[in-house]
Coordinates of C-alpha atoms and ligand atoms in Angstrom, one line a residue:
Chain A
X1 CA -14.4 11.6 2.5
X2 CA -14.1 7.8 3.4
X3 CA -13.9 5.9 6.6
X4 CA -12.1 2.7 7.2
X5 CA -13.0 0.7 10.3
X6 CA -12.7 -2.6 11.2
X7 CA -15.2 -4.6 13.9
X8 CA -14.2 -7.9 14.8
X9 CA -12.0 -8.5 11.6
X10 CA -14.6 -7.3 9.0
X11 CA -12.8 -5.0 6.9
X12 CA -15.5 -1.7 5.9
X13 CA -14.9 1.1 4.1
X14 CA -17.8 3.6 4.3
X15 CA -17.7 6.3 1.6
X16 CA -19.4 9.2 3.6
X17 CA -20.8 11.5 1.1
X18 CA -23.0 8.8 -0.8
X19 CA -23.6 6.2 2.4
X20 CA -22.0 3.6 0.5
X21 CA -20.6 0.9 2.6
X22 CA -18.2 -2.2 1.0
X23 CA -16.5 -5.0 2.9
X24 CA -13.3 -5.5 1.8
X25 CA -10.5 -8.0 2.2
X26 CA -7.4 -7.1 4.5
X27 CA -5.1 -6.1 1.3
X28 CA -8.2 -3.3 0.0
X29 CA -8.4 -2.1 3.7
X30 CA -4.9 -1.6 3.9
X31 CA -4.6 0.0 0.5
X32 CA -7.6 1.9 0.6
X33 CA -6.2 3.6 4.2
X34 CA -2.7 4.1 2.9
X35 CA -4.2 6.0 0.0
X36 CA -6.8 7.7 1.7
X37 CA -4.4 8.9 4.0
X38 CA -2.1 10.0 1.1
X39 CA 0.4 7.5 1.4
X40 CA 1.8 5.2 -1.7
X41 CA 0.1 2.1 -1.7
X42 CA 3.4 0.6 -3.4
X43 CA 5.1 0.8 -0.1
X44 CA 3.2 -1.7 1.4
X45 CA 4.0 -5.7 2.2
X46 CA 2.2 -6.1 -0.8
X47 CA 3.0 -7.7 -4.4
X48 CA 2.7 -5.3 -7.2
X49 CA 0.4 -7.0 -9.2
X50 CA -2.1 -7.4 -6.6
X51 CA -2.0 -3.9 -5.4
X52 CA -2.4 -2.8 -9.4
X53 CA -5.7 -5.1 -9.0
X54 CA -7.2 -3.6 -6.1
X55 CA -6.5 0.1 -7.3
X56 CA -8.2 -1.1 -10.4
X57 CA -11.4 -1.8 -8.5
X58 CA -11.1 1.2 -6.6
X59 CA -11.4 2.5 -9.6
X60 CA -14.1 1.2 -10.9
X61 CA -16.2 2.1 -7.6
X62 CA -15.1 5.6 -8.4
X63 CA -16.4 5.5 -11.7
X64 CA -19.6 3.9 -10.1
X65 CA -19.9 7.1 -7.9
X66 CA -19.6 4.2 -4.8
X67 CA -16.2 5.8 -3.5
X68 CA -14.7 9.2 -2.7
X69 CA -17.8 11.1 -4.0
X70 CA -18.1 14.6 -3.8
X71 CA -20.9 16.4 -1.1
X72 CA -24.4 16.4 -2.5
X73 CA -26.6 19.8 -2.9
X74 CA -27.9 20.4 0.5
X75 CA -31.6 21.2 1.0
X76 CA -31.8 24.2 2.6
X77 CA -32.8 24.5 6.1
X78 CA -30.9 27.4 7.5
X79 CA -34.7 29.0 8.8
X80 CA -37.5 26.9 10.3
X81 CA -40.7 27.1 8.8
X82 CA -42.5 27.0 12.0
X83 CA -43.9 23.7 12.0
X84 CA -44.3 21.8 15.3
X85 CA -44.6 18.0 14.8
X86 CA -43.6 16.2 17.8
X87 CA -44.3 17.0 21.3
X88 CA -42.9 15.8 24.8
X89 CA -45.6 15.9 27.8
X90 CA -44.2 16.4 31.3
X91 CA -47.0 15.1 32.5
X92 CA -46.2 14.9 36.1
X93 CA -42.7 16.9 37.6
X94 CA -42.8 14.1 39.9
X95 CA -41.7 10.6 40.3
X96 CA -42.5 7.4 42.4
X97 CA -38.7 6.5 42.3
X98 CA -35.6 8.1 43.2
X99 CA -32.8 7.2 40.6
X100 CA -29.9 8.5 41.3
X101 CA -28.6 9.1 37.7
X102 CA -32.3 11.1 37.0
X103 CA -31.8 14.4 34.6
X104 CA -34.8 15.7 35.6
X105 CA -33.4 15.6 39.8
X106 CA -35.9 12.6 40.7
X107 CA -38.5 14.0 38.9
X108 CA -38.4 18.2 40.1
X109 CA -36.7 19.7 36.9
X110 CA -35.6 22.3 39.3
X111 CA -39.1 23.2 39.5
X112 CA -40.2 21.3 42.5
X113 CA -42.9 18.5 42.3
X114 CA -45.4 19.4 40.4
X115 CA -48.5 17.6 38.3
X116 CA -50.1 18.9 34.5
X117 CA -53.7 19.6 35.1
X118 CA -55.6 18.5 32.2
X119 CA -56.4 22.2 30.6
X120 CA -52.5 22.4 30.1
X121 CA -52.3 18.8 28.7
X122 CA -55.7 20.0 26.3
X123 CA -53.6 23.5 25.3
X124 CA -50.8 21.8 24.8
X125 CA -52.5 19.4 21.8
X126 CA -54.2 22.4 20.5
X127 CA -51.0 24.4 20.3
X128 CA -49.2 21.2 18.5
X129 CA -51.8 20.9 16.0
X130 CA -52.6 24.6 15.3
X131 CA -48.3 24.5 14.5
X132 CA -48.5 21.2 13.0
X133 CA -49.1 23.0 9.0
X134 CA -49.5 20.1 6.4
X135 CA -47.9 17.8 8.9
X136 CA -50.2 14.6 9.1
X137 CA -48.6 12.4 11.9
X138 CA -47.8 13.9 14.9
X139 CA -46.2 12.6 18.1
X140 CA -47.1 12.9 21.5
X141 CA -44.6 11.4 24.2
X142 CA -46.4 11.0 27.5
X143 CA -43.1 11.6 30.0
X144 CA -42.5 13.3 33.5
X145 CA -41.2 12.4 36.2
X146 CA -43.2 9.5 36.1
X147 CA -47.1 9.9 34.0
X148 CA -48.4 6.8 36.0
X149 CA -48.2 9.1 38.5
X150 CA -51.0 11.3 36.9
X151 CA -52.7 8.6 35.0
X152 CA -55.9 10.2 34.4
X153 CA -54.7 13.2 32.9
X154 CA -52.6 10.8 30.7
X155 CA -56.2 9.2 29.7
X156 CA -58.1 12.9 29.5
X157 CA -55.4 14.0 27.2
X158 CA -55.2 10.9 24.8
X159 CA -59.4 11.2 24.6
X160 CA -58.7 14.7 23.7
X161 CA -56.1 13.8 21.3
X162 CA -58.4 11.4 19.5
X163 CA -60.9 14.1 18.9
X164 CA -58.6 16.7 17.3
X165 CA -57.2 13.6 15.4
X166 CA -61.3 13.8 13.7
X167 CA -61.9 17.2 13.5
X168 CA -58.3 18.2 12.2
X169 CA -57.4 15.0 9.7
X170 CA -54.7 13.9 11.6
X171 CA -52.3 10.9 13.3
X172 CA -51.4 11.3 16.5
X173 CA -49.0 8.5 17.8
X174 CA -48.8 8.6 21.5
X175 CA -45.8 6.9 23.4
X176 CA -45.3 7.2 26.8
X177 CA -41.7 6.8 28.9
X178 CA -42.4 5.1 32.6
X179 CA -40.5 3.0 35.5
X180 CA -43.3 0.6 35.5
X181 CA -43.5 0.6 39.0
X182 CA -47.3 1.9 38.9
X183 CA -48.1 -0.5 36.0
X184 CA -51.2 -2.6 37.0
X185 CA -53.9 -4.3 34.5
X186 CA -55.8 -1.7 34.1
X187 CA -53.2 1.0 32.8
X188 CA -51.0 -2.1 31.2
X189 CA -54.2 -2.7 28.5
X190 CA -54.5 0.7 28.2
X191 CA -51.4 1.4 27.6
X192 CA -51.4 -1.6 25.3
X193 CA -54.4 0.0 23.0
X194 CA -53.6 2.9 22.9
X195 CA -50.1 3.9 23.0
X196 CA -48.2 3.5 19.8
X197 CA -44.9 2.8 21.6
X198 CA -44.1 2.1 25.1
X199 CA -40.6 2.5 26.9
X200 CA -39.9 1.1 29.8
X201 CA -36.8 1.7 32.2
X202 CA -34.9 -1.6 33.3
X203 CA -31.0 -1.4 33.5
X204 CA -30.3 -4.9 33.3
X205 CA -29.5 -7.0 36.1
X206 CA -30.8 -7.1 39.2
X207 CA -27.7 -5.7 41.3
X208 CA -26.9 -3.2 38.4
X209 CA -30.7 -1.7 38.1
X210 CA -31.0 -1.6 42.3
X211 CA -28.1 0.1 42.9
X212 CA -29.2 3.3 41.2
X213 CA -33.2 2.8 40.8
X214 CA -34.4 2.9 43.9
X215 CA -37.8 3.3 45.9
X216 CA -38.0 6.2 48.4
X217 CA -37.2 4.2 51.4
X218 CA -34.1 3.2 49.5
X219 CA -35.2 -0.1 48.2
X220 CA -34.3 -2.0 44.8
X221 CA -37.2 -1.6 42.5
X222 CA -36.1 -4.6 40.2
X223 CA -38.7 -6.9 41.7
X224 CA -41.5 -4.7 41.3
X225 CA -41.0 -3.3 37.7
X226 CA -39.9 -6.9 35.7
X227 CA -43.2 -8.7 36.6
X228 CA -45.4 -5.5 35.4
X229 CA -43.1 -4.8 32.7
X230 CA -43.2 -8.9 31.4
X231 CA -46.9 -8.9 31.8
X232 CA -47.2 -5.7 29.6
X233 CA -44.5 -6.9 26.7
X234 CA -46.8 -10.3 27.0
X235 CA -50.1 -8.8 26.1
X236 CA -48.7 -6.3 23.7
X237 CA -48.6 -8.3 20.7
X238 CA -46.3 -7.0 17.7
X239 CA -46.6 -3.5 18.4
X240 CA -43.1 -1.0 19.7
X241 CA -41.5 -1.2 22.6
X242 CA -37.9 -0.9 24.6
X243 CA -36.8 -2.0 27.5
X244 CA -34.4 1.2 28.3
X245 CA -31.8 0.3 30.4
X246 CA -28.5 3.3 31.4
X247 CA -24.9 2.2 31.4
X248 CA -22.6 3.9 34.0
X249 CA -19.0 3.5 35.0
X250 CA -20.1 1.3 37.4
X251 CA -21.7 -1.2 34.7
X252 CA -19.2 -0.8 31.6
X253 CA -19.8 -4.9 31.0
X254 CA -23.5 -4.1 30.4
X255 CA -23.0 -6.9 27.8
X256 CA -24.4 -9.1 30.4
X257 CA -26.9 -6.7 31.2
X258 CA -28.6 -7.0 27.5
X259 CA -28.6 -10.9 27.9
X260 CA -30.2 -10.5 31.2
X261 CA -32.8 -8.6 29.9
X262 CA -33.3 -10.9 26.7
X263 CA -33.3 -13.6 29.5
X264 CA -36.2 -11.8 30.9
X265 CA -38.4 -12.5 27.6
X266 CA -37.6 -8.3 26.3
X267 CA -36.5 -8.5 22.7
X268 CA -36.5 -4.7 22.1
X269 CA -33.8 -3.7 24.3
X270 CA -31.7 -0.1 24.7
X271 CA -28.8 0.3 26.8
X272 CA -27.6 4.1 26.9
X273 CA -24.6 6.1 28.2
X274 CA -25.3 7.8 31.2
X275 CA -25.3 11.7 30.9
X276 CA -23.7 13.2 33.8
X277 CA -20.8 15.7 34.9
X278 CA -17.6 14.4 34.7
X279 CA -17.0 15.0 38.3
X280 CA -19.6 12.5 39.3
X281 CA -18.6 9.0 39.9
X282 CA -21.0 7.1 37.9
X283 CA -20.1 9.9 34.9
X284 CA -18.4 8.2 31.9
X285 CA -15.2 9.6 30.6
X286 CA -12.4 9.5 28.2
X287 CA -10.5 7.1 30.3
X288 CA -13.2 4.7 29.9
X289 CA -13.6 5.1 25.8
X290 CA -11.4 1.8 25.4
X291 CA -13.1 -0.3 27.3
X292 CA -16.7 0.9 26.3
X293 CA -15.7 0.1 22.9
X294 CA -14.8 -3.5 23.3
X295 CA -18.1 -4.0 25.2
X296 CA -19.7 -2.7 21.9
X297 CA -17.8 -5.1 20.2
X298 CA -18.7 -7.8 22.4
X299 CA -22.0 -6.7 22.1
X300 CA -22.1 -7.3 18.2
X301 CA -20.3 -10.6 18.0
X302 CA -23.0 -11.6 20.8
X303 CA -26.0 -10.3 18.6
X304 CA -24.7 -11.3 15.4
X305 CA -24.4 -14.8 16.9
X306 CA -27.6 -14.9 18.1
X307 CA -29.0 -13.8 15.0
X308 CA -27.0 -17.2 13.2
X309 CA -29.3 -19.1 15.5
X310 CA -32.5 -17.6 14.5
X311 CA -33.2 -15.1 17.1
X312 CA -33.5 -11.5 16.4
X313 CA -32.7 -9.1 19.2
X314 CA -33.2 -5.3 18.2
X315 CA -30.8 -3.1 20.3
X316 CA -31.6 0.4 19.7
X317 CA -28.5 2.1 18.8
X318 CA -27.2 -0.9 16.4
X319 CA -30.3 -1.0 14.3
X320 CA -28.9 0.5 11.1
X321 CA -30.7 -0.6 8.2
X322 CA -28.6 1.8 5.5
X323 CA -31.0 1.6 2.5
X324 CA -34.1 2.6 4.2
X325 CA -32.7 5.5 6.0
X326 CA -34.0 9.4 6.2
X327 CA -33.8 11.5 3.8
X328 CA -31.0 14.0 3.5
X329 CA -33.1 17.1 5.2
X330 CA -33.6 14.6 8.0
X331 CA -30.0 13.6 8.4
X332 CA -28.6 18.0 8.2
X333 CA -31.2 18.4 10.8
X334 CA -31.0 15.8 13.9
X335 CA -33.3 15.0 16.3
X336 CA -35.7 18.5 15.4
X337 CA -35.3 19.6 19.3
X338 CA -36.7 23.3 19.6
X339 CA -37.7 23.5 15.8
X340 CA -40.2 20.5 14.8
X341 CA -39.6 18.6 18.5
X342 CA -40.6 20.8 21.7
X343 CA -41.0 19.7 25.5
X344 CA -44.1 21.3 27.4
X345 CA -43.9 21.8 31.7
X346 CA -46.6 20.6 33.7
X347 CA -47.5 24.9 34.0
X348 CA -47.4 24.7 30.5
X349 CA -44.0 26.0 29.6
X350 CA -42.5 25.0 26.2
X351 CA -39.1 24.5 26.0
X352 CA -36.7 22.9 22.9
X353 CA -36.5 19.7 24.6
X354 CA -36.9 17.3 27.5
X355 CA -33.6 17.4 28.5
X356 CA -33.6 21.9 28.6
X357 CA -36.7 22.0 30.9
X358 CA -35.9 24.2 33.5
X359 CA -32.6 26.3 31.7
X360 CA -34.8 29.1 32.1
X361 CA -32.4 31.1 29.2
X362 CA -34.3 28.4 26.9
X363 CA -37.8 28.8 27.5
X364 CA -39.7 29.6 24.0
X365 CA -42.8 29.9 25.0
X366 CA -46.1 28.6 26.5
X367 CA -49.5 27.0 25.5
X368 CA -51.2 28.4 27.9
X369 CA -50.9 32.0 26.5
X370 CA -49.8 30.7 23.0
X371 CA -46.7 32.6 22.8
X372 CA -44.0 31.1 20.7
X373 CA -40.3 32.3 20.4
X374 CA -39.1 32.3 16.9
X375 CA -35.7 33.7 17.5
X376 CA -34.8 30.1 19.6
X377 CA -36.6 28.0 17.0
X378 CA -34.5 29.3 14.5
X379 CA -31.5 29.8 16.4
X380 CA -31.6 25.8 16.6
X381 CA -32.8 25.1 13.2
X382 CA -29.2 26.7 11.9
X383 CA -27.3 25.0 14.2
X384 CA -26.6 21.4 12.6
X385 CA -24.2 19.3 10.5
X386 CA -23.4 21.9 8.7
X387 CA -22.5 24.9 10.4
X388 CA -21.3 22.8 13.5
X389 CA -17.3 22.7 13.1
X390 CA -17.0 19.5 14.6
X391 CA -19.9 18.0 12.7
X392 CA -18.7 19.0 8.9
X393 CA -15.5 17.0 9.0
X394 CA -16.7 14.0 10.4
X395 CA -17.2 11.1 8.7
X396 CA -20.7 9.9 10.8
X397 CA -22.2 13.1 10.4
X398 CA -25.1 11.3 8.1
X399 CA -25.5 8.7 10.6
X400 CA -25.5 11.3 14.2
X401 CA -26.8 14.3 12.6
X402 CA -25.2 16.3 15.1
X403 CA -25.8 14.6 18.3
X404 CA -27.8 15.6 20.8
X405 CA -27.9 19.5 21.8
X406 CA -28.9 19.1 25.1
X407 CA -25.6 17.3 25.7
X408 CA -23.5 19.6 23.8
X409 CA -25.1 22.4 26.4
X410 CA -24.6 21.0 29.6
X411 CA -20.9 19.7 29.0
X412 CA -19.6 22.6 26.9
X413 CA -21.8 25.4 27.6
X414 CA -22.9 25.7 23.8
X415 CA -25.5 23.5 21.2
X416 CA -22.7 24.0 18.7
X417 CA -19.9 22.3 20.7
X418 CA -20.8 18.5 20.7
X419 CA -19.6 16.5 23.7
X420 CA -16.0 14.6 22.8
X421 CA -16.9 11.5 24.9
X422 CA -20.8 11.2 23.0
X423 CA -19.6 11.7 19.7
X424 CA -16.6 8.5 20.3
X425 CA -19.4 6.3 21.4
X426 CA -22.0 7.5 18.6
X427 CA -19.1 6.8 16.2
X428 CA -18.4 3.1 17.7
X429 CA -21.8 2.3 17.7
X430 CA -22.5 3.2 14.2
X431 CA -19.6 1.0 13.1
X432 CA -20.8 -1.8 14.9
X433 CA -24.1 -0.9 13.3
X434 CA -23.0 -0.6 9.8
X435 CA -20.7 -4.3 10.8
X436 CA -24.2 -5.7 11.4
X437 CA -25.7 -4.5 8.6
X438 CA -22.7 -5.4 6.3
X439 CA -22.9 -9.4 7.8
X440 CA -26.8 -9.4 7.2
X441 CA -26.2 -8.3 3.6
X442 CA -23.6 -10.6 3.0
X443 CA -25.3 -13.8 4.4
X444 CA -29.0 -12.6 1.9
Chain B
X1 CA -14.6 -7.4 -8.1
X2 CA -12.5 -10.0 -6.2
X3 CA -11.0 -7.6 -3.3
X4 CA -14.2 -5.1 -2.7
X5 CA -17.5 -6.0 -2.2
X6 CA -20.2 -3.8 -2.5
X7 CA -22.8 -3.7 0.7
X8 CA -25.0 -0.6 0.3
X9 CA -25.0 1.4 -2.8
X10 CA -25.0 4.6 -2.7
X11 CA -27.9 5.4 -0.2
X12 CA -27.4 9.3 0.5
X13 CA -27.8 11.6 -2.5
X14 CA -30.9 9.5 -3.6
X15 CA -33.1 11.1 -1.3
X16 CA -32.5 14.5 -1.2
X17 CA -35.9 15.6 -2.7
X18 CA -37.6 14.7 0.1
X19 CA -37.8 16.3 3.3
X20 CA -41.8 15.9 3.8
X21 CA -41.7 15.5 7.6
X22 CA -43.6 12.5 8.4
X23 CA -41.3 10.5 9.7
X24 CA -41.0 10.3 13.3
X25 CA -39.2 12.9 16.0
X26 CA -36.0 10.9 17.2
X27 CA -36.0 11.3 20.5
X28 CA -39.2 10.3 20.8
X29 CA -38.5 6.3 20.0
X30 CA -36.6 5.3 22.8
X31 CA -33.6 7.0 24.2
X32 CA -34.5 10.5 25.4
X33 CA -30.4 11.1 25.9
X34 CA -28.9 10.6 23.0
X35 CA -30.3 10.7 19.5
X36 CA -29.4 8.5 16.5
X37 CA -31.0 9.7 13.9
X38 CA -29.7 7.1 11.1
X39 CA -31.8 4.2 12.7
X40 CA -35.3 6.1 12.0
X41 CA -36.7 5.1 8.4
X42 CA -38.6 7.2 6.2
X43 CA -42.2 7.0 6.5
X44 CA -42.7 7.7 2.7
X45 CA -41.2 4.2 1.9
X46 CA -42.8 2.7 4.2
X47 CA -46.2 3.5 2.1
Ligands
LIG501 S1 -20.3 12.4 16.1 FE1 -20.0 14.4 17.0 S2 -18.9 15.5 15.4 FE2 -19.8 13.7 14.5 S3 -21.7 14.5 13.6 FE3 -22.1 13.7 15.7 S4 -22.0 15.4 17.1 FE4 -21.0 16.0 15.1
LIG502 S1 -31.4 17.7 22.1 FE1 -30.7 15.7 22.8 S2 -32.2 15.0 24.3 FE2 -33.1 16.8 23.2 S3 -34.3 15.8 21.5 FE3 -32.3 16.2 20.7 S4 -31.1 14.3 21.0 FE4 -32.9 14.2 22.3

């Protein structure tokens, strides 16, 4: 299978089987399409002679095994073997903000405010490392609601953590997600020494991020988060973070959002589609696919023109460093949610990720009494690139792994039907990725 | 080659034996909506 795409008149072909990626002049891309697509390449605008040339070289990549190559052996994953890597605390069903995009309803997960006492945060480490096998680094994500709002459970639970980390031979990387509004110097150098990554919420500029995160009175929180959140990136040094920012129809130019937050000092920036019901008005649709994707193209020229100049701004969903990438297994699989990835409730419920807490037809489980359902593990351990219909014939399966099954549930009712409107912006963004990528290579 | 340049070799089938597991949990680096699971690196290169 091959994909052609073009981002702001670079010419890529990406042959999807091997991950190859060439940049080609406007005569290949055309050629290489028309044949792809089963039409003679002799019909185009094109002398002969040249078009016998480029065939040529599409030969030789063939020969190569660069172009057109043929599925690999897949591992196989169709069971899960149990083990538990990464965890995601819900460390307080609560929230000292009341966003009005939240998944989690402003922090109640349908649950109704509630906070994680520190036995269920303990039970919860134990369960992860008794299912962790021959796993060595394991991930914790500190996440609610909002943890600031139950910070000293957040600190009982990372002392715990560095215990078992002793007595068991492991690593155990905690991040934690807040809103920064309850950052102050005590939690920021905590946070700072102890968490291996750190991600903030911002949404870009001022009007854009007050509109929809506000206080409970009703206020912009802008002005309290970016002070806390500057002082934090300040004192952090060279360890992870992101600035996470939402995009919503109401913000498709978030373009100027990214520079705002680059303005701000934040290198590490992520700006994400909003996930909501297409009835609501900040949801975004089809009939906003065209001009999301010139934003992402905007976006790239902007980065790409930055990086010319000497400064390198990481957003999230562009980073795309093709050579380095995960291993096949990795890539069948996706993001492990309710086989290697599970969410815990502040009772102590497990469920297959952040995003399913409270579809009670999902629980699988609980620390507190240990249980563990198999069935669902499983069940979501078989369902990726390669059963997925959707997912085996297209060409960024390597790159999306299947998207996201939370999102595939709550639009279409099913973790096997991805969502059309994620999987167009997945697909964008990985070509402006791999357009990156492809510029960076060809300026080394 | 004059028309076709080569970025990225052949990246895909390379890794297949490996699978260990290390590497980290997508969702768990910065989006929490919508996973990417291209942009993660392996941990055993990193070594
Ligand atoms: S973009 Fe959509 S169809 Fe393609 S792999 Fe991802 S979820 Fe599957
Ligand atoms: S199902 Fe979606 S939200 Fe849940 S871990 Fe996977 S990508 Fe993330």
């Amino acid at each position: 299978m091959l994909h052609t795409f073009n981002v702001n008149n670079m010419y890529l072909v990406l042959d999807v089987e091997s991950g190859a990626l060439h940049s080609v002049d406007k005569m290949a891309y055309d050629i290489i399409k028309a044949d792809n697509e089963g039409k003679s390449p002799y019909d185009l605008p094109y002398e002969k002679s040249d078009i016998d040339e480029v065939l040529k070289e599409i030969n030789e990549l063939k020969e190569m095994g660069a172009l057109d190559t043929p599925m690999p052996d897949m591992p196989d994953i169709s069971e899960s073997d149990g083990i538990i890597k990464a965890m995601c605390l819900h460390i307080a069903h609560d929230c000292n903000l009341r966003c009005k995009y939240c998944f989690a309803e402003t922090g109640e997960y349908r649950g109704g405010r509630m906070l994680m006492s520190e036995e269920v945060g303990k039970a919860s480490l134990d369960f992860l490392v008794k299912h962790s096998g021959n796993r060595h680094n394991l991930e914790v994500d500190l996440f609610g609601g909002e943890p600031l709002v139950n910070f000293d459970v957040v600190k009982a639970i990372v002392d715990y953590g560095r215990e078992l980390e002793k007595k068991h031979n492991k690593n155990i990387n905690f991040t934690i997600t807040t809103n920064g509004v309850a950052l102050d110097d005590e939690k920021i150098d905590y946070i700072n020494r102890e968490m291996y990554n750190v991600v903030i919420s911002i949404d870009g500029r001022r009007e854009v991020h007050d509109m929809l995160r506000k206080t409970p009175n009703g206020k912009g929180s802008f002005d309290i988060i970016v002070p806390n959140a500057k002082k934090l990136i300040e004192r952090r040094g060279d360890k992870e973070y992101y600035i996470r920012g939402t995009f919503t129809s109401k913000n498709l130019d978030f373009v100027n959002d990214v520079k705002e937050l680059e303005g701000l000092g934040f290198e590490r920036i992520s700006i994400e589609p909003v996930v909501l019901p297409d009835e609501d008005e900040l949801a975004l649709r089809t009939e906003h696919l065209e001009r999301i994707f010139a934003e992402y193209e905007s976006l790239t020229n902007y980065l790409s023109e930055k990086r010319r100049n000497g400064k390198h701004i990481v957003f999230f969903h562009f980073m795309l460093d093709m050579g380095h990438g995960p291993c096949l297994k990795k890539r069948i699989k996706g993001c492990g949610a309710g086989v290697e990835y599970v969410a815990v409730t502040p009772q102590g419920d497990i469920y297959p990720c952040h995003q399913f807490v409270g579809e009670t037809d999902y629980r699988m489980g609980s620390v507190v009494t240990g249980e563990l359902n198999r069935d669902i593990q499983n069940n979501f351990a078989r369902c990726n690139i390669l059963t997925k219909e959707e997912c085996k014939e297209c060409w960024a399966k390597y790159f999306c792994s299947g998207g996201c099954a939370a999102n595939a549930y709550k639009y279409n009712g099913s973790i096997y039907k991805p969502h059309k409107v994620t999987c167009e912006l997945l697909k964008k963004r990985t070509e402006c990725g791999a357009a990156l990528y492809a510029e960076s290579r060809t300026e080394e | 080659m004059k028309h076709i340049k080569v970025i990225q070799k052949p990246c895909i089938n390379n890794s297949k034996e490996s699978g260990c597991g290390e590497c980290q949990a997508s969702c768990q680096s910065a989006c929490k909506t919508s996973c990417t699971v291209a942009n993660q690196t392996c941990k055993k290169e990193e070594k």
